Short mmCIF file of C-alpha atoms in Angstrom, two decimals:
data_model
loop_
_atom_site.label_atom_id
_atom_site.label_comp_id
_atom_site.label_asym_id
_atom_site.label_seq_id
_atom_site.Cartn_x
_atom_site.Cartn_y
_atom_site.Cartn_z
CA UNK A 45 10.88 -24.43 -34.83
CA UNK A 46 7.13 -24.06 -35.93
CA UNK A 47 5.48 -21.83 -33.19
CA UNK A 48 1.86 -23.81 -31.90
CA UNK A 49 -0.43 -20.92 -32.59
CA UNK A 50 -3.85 -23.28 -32.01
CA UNK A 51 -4.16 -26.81 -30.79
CA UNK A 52 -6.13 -29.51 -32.32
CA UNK A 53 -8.21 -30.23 -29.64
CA UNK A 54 -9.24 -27.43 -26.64
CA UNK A 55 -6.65 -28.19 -23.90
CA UNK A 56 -9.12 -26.04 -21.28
CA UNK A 57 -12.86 -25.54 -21.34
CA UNK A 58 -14.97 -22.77 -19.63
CA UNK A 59 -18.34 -24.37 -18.82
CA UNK A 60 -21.19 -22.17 -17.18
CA UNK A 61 -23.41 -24.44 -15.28
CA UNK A 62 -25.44 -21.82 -13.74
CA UNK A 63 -26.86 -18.40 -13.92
CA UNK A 64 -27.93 -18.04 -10.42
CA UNK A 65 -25.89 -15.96 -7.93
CA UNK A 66 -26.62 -13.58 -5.15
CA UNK A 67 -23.91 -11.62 -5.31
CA UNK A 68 -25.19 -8.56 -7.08
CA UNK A 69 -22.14 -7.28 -8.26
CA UNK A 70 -22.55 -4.06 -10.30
CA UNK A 71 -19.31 -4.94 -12.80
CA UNK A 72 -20.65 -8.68 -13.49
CA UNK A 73 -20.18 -9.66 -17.10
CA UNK A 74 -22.76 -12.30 -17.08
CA UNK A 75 -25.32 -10.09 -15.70
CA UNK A 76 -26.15 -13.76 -13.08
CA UNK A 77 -29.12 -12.68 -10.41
CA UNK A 78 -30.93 -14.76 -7.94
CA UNK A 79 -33.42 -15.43 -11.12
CA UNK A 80 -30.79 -16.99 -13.32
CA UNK A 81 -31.15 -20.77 -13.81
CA UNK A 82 -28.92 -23.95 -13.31
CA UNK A 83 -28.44 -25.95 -16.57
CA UNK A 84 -29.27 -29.45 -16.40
CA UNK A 85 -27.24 -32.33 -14.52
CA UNK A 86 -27.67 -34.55 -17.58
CA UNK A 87 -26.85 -31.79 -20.21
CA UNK A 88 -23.25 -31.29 -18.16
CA UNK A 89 -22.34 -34.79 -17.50
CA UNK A 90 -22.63 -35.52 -21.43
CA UNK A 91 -20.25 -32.64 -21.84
CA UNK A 92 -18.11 -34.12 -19.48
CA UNK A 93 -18.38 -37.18 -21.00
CA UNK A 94 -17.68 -36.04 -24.14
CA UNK A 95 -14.61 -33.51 -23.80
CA UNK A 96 -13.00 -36.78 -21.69
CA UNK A 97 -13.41 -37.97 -25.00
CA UNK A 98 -11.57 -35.19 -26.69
CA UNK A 99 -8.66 -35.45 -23.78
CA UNK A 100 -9.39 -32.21 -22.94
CA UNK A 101 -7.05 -31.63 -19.67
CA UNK A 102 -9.07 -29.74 -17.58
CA UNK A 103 -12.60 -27.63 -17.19
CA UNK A 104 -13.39 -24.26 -15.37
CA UNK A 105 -16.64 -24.34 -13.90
CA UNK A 106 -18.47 -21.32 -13.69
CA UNK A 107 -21.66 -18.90 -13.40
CA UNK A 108 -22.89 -17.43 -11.93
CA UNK A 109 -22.35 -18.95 -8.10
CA UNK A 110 -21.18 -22.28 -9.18
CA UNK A 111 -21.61 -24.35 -5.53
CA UNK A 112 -24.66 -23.24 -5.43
CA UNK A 113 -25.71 -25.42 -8.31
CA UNK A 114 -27.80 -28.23 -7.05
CA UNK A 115 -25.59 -31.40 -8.27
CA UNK A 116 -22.26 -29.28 -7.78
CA UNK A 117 -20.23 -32.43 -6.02
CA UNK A 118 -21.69 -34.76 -9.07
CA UNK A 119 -20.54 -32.41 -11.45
CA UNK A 120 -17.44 -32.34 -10.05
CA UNK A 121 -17.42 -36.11 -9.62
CA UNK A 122 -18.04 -36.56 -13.14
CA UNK A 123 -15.38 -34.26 -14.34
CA UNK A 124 -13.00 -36.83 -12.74
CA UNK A 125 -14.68 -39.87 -13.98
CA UNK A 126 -13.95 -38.72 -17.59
CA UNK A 127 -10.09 -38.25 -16.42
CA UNK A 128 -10.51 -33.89 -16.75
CA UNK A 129 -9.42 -32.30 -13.54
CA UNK A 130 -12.27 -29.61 -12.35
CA UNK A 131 -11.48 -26.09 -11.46
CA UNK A 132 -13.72 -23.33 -10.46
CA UNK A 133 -14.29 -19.72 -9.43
CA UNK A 134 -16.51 -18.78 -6.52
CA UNK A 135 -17.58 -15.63 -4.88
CA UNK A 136 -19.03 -18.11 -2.19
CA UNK A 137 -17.39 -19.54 1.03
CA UNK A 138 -20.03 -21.10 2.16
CA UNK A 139 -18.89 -24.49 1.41
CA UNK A 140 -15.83 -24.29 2.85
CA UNK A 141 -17.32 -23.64 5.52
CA UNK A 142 -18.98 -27.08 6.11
CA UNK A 143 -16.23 -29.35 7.00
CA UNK A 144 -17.77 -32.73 5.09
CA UNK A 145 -18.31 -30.39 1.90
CA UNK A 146 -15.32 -28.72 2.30
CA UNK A 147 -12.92 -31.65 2.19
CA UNK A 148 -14.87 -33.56 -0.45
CA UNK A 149 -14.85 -30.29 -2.84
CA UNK A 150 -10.59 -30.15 -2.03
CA UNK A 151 -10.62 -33.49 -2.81
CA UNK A 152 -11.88 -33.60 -6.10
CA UNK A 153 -11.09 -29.96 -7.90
CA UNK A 154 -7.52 -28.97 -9.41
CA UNK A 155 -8.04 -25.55 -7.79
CA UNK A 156 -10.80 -22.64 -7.20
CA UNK A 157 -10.47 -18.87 -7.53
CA UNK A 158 -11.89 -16.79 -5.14
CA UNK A 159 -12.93 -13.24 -5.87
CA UNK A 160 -11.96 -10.29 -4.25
CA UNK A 161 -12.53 -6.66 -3.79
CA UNK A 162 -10.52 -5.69 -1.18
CA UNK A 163 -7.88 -6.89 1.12
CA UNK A 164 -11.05 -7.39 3.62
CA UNK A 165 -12.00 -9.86 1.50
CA UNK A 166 -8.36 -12.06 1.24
CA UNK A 167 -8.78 -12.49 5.09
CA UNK A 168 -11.51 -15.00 5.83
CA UNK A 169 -9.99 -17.31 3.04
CA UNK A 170 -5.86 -17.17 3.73
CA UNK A 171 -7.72 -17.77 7.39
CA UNK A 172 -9.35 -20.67 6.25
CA UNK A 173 -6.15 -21.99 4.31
CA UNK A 174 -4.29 -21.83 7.57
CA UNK A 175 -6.99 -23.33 9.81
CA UNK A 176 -7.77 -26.40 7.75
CA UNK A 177 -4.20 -26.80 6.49
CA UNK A 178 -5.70 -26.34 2.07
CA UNK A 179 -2.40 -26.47 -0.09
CA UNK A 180 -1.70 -23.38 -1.28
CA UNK A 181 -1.73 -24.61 -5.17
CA UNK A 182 -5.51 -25.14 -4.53
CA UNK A 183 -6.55 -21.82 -3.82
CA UNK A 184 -5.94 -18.09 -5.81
CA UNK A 185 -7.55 -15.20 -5.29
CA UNK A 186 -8.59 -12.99 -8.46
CA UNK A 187 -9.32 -9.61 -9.32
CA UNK A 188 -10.55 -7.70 -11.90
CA UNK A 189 -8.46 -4.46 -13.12
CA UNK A 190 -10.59 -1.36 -13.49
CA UNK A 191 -12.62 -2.69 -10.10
CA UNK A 192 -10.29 -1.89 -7.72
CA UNK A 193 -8.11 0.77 -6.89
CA UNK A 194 -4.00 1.11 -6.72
CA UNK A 195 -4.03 0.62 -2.90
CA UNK A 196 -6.46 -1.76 -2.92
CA UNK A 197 -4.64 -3.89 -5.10
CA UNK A 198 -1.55 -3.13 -3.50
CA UNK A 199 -2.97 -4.32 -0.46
CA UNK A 200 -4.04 -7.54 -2.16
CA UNK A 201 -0.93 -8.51 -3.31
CA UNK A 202 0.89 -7.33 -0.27
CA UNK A 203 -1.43 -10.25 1.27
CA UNK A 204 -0.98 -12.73 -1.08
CA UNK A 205 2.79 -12.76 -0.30
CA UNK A 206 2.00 -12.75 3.57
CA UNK A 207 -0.26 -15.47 2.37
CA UNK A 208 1.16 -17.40 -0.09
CA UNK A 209 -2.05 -17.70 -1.83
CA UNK A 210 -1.70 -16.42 -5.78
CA UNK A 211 -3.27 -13.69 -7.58
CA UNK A 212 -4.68 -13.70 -11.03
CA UNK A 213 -5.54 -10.21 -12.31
CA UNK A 214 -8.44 -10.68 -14.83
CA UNK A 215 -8.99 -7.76 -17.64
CA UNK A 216 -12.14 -6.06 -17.13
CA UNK A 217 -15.06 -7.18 -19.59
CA UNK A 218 -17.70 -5.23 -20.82
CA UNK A 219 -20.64 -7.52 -20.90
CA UNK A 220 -23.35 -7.77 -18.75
CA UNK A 221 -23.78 -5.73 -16.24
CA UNK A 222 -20.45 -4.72 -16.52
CA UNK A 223 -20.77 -2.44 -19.62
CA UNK A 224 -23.50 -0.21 -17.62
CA UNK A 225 -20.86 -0.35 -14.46
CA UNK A 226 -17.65 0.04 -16.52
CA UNK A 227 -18.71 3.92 -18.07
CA UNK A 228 -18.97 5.39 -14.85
CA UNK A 229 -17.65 3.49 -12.20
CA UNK A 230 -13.97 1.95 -13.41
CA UNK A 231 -10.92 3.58 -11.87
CA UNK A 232 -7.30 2.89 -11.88
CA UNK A 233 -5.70 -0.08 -11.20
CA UNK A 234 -2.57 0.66 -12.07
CA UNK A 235 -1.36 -2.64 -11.20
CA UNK A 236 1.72 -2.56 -13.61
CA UNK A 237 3.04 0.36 -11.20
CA UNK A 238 1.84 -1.83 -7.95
CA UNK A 239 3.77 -4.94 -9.57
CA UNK A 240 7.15 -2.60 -10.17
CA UNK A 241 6.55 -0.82 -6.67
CA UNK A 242 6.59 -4.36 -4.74
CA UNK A 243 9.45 -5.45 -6.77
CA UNK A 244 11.49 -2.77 -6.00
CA UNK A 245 10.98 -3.25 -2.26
CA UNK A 246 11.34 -6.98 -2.45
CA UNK A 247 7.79 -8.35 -1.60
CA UNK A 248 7.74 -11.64 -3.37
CA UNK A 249 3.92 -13.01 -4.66
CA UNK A 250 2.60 -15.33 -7.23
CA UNK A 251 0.86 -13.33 -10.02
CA UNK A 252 -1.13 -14.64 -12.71
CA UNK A 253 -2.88 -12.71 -15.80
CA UNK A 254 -5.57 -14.10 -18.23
CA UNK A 255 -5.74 -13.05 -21.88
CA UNK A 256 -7.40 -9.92 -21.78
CA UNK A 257 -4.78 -8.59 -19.75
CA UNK A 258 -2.27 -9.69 -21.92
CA UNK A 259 -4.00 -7.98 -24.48
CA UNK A 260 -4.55 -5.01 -23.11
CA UNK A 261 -0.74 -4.72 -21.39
CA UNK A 262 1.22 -6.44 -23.62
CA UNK A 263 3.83 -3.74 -24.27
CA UNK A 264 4.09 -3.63 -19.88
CA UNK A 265 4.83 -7.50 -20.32
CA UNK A 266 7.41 -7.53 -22.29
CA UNK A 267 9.26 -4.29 -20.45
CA UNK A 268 9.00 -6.31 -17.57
CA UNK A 269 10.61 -9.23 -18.74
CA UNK A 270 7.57 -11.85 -19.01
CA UNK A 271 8.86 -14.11 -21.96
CA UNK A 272 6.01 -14.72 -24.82
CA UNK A 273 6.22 -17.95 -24.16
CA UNK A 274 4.40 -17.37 -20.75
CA UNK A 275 1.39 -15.97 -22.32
CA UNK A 276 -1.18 -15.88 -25.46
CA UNK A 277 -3.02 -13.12 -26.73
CA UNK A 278 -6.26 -14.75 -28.27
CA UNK A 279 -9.29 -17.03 -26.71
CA UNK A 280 -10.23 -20.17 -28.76
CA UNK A 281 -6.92 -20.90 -29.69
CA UNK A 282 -6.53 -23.20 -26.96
CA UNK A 283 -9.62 -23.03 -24.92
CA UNK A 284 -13.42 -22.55 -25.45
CA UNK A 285 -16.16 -21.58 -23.25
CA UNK A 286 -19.67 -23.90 -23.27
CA UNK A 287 -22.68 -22.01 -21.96
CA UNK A 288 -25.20 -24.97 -20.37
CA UNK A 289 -27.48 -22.98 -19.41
CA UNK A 290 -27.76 -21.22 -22.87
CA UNK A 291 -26.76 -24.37 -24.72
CA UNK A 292 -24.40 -22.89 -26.98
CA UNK A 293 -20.09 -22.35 -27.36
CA UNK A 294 -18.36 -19.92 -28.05
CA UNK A 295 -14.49 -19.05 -28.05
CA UNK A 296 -14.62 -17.56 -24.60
CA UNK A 297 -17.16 -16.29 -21.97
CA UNK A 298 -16.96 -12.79 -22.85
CA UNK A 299 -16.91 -13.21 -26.85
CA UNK A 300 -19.80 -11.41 -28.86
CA UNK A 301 -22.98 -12.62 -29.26
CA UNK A 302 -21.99 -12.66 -33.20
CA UNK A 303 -19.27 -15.35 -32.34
CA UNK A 304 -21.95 -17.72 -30.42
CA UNK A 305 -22.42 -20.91 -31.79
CA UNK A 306 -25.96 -22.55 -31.03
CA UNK A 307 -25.71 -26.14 -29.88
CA UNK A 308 -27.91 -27.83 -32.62
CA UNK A 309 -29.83 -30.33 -30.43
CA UNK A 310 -32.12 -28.89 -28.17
CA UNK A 311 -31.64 -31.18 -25.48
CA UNK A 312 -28.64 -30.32 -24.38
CA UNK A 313 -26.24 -32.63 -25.63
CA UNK A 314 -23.43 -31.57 -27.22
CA UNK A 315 -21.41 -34.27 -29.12
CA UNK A 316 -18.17 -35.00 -29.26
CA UNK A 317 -17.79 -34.87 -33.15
CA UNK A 318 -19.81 -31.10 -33.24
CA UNK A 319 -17.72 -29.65 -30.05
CA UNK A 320 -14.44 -30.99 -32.11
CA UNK A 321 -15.62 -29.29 -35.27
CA UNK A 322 -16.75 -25.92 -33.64
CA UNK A 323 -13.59 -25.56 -31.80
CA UNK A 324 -11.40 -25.60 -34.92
CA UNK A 325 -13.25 -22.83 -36.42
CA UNK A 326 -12.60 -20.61 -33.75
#
């Protein structure tokens, strides 16, 4: 049989909805600071509206700090009103903190990611995921390689099987401010050792990888048994990444600037016809 090597319409698509965040982290590849804006309400929910058009499955909603965008639960709400399931990545437990906010987010997303460091920061979430009873498919924690150490991310994973909660390793970019961060502060993950050290002692977890991994480790993959047909080695094959705030696409949300393309309505939206047609060329 023919092997699907790109799919007529995106299946999953990044969106960035904000550029603010307070994190400050050194390796961020979108370079987000408390200065960064939050794209328009109107400008996303004509995406929305639009990709539901498409049948696009689901969207990834990202940033910067994404729940710290003003219309966050309308954004999310929308999502669903087009039939797309929302997703999201946050560095931010702030919401789930606040029990109304909490259960309305849980009720409307497919899942969030929650980035980690260290162990120390696993804790307060697999806490959380106990305490108010959140299914475990709702919840990951991720990490970058090249961010943390081997014990560190031994330690993470050693918790996410204590846990239950899964781990997606994401490949390190060198964007933003992580190209200043990655020449002198990346060390060794070495989680393909961590992953064959656990194994041999039996320590069961849920680990995910996204496709710069896969690029970067493919050879590791394969020794280790992951079949092909687990994984894909190229963005905008089956995805695409929609910067709001920037008003443009591109084929992911690490992609050179070269590979941008400029939304060519200034107000934001992006129609259905145009985000069809740039897709394909990816």
């Amino acid at each position: 049989a023919a092997k699907l090597t790109k799919s007529s319409r995106p299946m999953l698509v990044d969106v960035k909805i904000t550029d603010w965040c307070d994190a400050g982290c050194g390796f961020c590849y979108q370079g987000s600071t408390t200065k960064g804006e939050h794209a328009k309400k109107q400008s996303i929910e004509s995406l929305l509206y639009n990709l539901g058009q498409l049948e696009v499955f689901e969207v990834a909603l990202g940033g910067g700090e994404p729940t710290e965008h003003p219309h966050f639960i309308e954004i999310l709400e929308s999502a669903r009103m087009n039939h797309i399931v929302p997703n999201f990545t946050t560095k931010s437990l702030k919401w789930l903190r606040d029990d109304k906010l909490r259960d309305k987010v849980l009720g409307l997303i497919g899942s969030f990611a929650f980035s980690v460091d260290s162990v120390y920061d696993t804790q307060p979430l697999a806490a959380a995921v106990l305490w108010h009873s959140i299914p475990q498919h709702k919840v990951s924690f991720q990490v970058i390689d090249g961010v943390v150490e081997e014990s560190a991310f031994e330690a993470i994973l050693r918790g996410s099987a204590a846990s239950g909660i899964r781990t997606t390793l994401l490949g390190y970019k060198d964007t933003g401010r992580g190209a200043r961060y990655g020449r002198t502060n990346k060390v060794a993950t070495n989680w393909v050792k961590v992953v064959q050290k656990l194994h041999a002692e039996k320590v069961w977890f849920n680990l995910a990888v996204d496709t710069e991994v896969v690029r970067q480790y493919e050879k590791d993959l394969k020794k280790m048994g992951v079949s092909e047909t687990l994984f894909h080695r190229e963005e905008g094959k089956f995805s695409m990444y929609a910067d709001m705030v920037k008003n443009r696409v591109g084929p992911s949300s690490y992609c050179a600037e070269s590979e941008y393309v400029a939304n060519p309505r200034e107000d934001g939206y992006m129609a259905e016809d145009w985000l069809a047609e740039t897709y394909l060329k990816f």
